[in-house]
Short mmCIF file of C-alpha atoms in Angstrom, two decimals:
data_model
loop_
_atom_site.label_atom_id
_atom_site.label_comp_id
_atom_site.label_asym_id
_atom_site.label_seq_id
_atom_site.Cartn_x
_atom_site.Cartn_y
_atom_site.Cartn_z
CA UNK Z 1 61.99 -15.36 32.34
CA UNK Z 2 62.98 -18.24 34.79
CA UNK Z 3 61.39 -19.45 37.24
CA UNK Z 4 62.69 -18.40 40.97
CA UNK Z 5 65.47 -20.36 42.10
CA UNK Z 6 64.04 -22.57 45.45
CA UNK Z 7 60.71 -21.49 45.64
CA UNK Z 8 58.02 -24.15 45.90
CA UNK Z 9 55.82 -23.58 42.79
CA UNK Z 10 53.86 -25.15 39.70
CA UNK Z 11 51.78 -24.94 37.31
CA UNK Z 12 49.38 -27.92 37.91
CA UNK Z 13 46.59 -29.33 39.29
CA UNK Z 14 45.13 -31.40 41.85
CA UNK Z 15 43.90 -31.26 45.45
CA UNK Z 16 44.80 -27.98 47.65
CA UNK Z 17 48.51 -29.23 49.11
CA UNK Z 18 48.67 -25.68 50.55
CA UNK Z 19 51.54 -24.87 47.79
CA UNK Z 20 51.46 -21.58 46.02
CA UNK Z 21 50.47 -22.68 42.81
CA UNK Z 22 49.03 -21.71 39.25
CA UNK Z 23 45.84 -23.55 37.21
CA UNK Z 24 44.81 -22.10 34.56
CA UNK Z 25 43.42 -18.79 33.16
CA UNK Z 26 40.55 -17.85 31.66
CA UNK Z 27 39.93 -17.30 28.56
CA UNK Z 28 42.56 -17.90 27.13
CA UNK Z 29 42.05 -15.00 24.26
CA UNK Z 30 40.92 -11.50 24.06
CA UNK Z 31 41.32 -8.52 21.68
CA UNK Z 32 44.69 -7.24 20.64
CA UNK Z 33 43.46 -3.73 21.43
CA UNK Z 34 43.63 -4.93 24.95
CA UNK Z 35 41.10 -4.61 27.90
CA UNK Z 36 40.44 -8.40 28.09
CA UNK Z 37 39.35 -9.37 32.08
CA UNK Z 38 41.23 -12.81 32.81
CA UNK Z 39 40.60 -15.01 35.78
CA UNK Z 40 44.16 -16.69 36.87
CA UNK Z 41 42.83 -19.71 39.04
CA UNK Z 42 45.26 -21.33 41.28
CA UNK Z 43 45.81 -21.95 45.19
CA UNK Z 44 47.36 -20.16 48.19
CA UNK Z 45 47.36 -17.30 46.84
CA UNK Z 46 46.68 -15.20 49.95
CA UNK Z 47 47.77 -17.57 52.77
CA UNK Z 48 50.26 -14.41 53.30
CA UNK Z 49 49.73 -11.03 52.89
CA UNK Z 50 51.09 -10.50 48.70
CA UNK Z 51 51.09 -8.62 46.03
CA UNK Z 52 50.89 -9.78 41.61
CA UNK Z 53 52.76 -8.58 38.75
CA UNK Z 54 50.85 -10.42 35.40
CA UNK Z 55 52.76 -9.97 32.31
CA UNK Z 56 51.36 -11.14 28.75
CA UNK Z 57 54.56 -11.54 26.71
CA UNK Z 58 56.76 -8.77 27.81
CA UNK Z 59 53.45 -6.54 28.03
CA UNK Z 60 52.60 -6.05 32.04
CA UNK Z 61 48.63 -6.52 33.09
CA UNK Z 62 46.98 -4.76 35.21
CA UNK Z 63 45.68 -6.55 38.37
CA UNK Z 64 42.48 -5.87 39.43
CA UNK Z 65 41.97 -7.93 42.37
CA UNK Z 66 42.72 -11.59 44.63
CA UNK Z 67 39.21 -12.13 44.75
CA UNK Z 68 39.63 -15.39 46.57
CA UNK Z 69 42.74 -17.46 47.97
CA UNK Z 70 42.19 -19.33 44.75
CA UNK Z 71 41.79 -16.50 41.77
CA UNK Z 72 43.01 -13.19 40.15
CA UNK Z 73 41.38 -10.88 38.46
CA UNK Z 74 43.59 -9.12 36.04
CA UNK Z 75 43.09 -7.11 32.92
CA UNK Z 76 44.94 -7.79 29.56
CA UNK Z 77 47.33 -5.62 27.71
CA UNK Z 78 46.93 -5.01 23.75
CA UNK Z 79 49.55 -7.18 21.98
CA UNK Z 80 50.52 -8.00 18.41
CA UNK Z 81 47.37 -9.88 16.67
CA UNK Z 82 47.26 -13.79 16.30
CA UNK Z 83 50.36 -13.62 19.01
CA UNK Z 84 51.00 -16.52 21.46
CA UNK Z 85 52.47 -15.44 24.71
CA UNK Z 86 53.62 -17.28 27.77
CA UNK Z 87 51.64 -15.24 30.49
CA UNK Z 88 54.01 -14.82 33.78
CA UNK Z 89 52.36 -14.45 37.70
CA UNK Z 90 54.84 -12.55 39.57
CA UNK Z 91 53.88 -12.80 43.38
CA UNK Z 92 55.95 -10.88 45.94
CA UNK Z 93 56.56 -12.59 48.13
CA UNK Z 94 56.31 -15.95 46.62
CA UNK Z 95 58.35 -16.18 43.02
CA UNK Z 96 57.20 -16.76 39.43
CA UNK Z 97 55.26 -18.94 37.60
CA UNK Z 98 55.19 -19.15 33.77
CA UNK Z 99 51.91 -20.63 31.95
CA UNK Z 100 53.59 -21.28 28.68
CA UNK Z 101 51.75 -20.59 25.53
CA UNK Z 102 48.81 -19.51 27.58
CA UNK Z 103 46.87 -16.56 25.93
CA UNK Z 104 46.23 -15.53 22.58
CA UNK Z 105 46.08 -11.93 21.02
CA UNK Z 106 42.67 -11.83 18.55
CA UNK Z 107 42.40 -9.35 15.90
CA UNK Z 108 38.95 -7.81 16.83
CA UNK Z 109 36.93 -8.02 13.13
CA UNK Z 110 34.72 -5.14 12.36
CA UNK Z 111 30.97 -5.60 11.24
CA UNK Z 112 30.44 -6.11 7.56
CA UNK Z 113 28.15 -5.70 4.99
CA UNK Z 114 26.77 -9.31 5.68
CA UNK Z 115 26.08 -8.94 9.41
CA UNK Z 116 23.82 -6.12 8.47
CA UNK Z 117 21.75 -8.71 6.22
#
């Protein structure tokens, strides 16, 4: 998905230049079944009244909460194990910003004989 055409936004860092603007996330990985709560840091995010769409991949998140101007609580969908995905913040109004490459699926292991040693 592209970014929106005119909009003033990055992925970056750096001081607060009161630009709507993406970090980082945190982590970076959770379990494929899903479920995983992510913290999207970033700025400006409520300098006007908005709403986010998160997608992992093509799978959409569920957002929790802003709960700052600066971070976004949102949980992860389940996705295909050991998968890459660019993660995409959809703010309306505001545009979209793509953090390429920026969370992992993990195939949750079950215990095994040796973690009961």
């Amino acid at each position: 998905m592209a970014l929106a055409v005119g909009v003033a936004l990055a992925v970056g860092c750096g001081g607060n230049d009161g630009k709507l603007k993406v970090t980082g996330l945190e982590p970076r990985s959770g379990d494929a079944m899903g479920g995983q709560i992510v913290l999207i840091r970033g700025q400006s995010f409520m300098t006007t009244t908005r709403t986010a769409k998160v997608y992992f991949g093509d799978q959409q998140g569920n957002v929790i909460r802003f709960r700052s101007d600066s971070e976004l609580i949102v949980e992860a969908p389940g996705g295909k194990p050991d998968a890459t995905v660019d993660v995409l913040v959809v703010f309306e109004p505001g545009g979209e910003i793509t953090i390429p490459k920026g969370f992992t699926f993990k195939e949750k292991k079950g215990m095994s004989a040796q973690d009961l040693k």
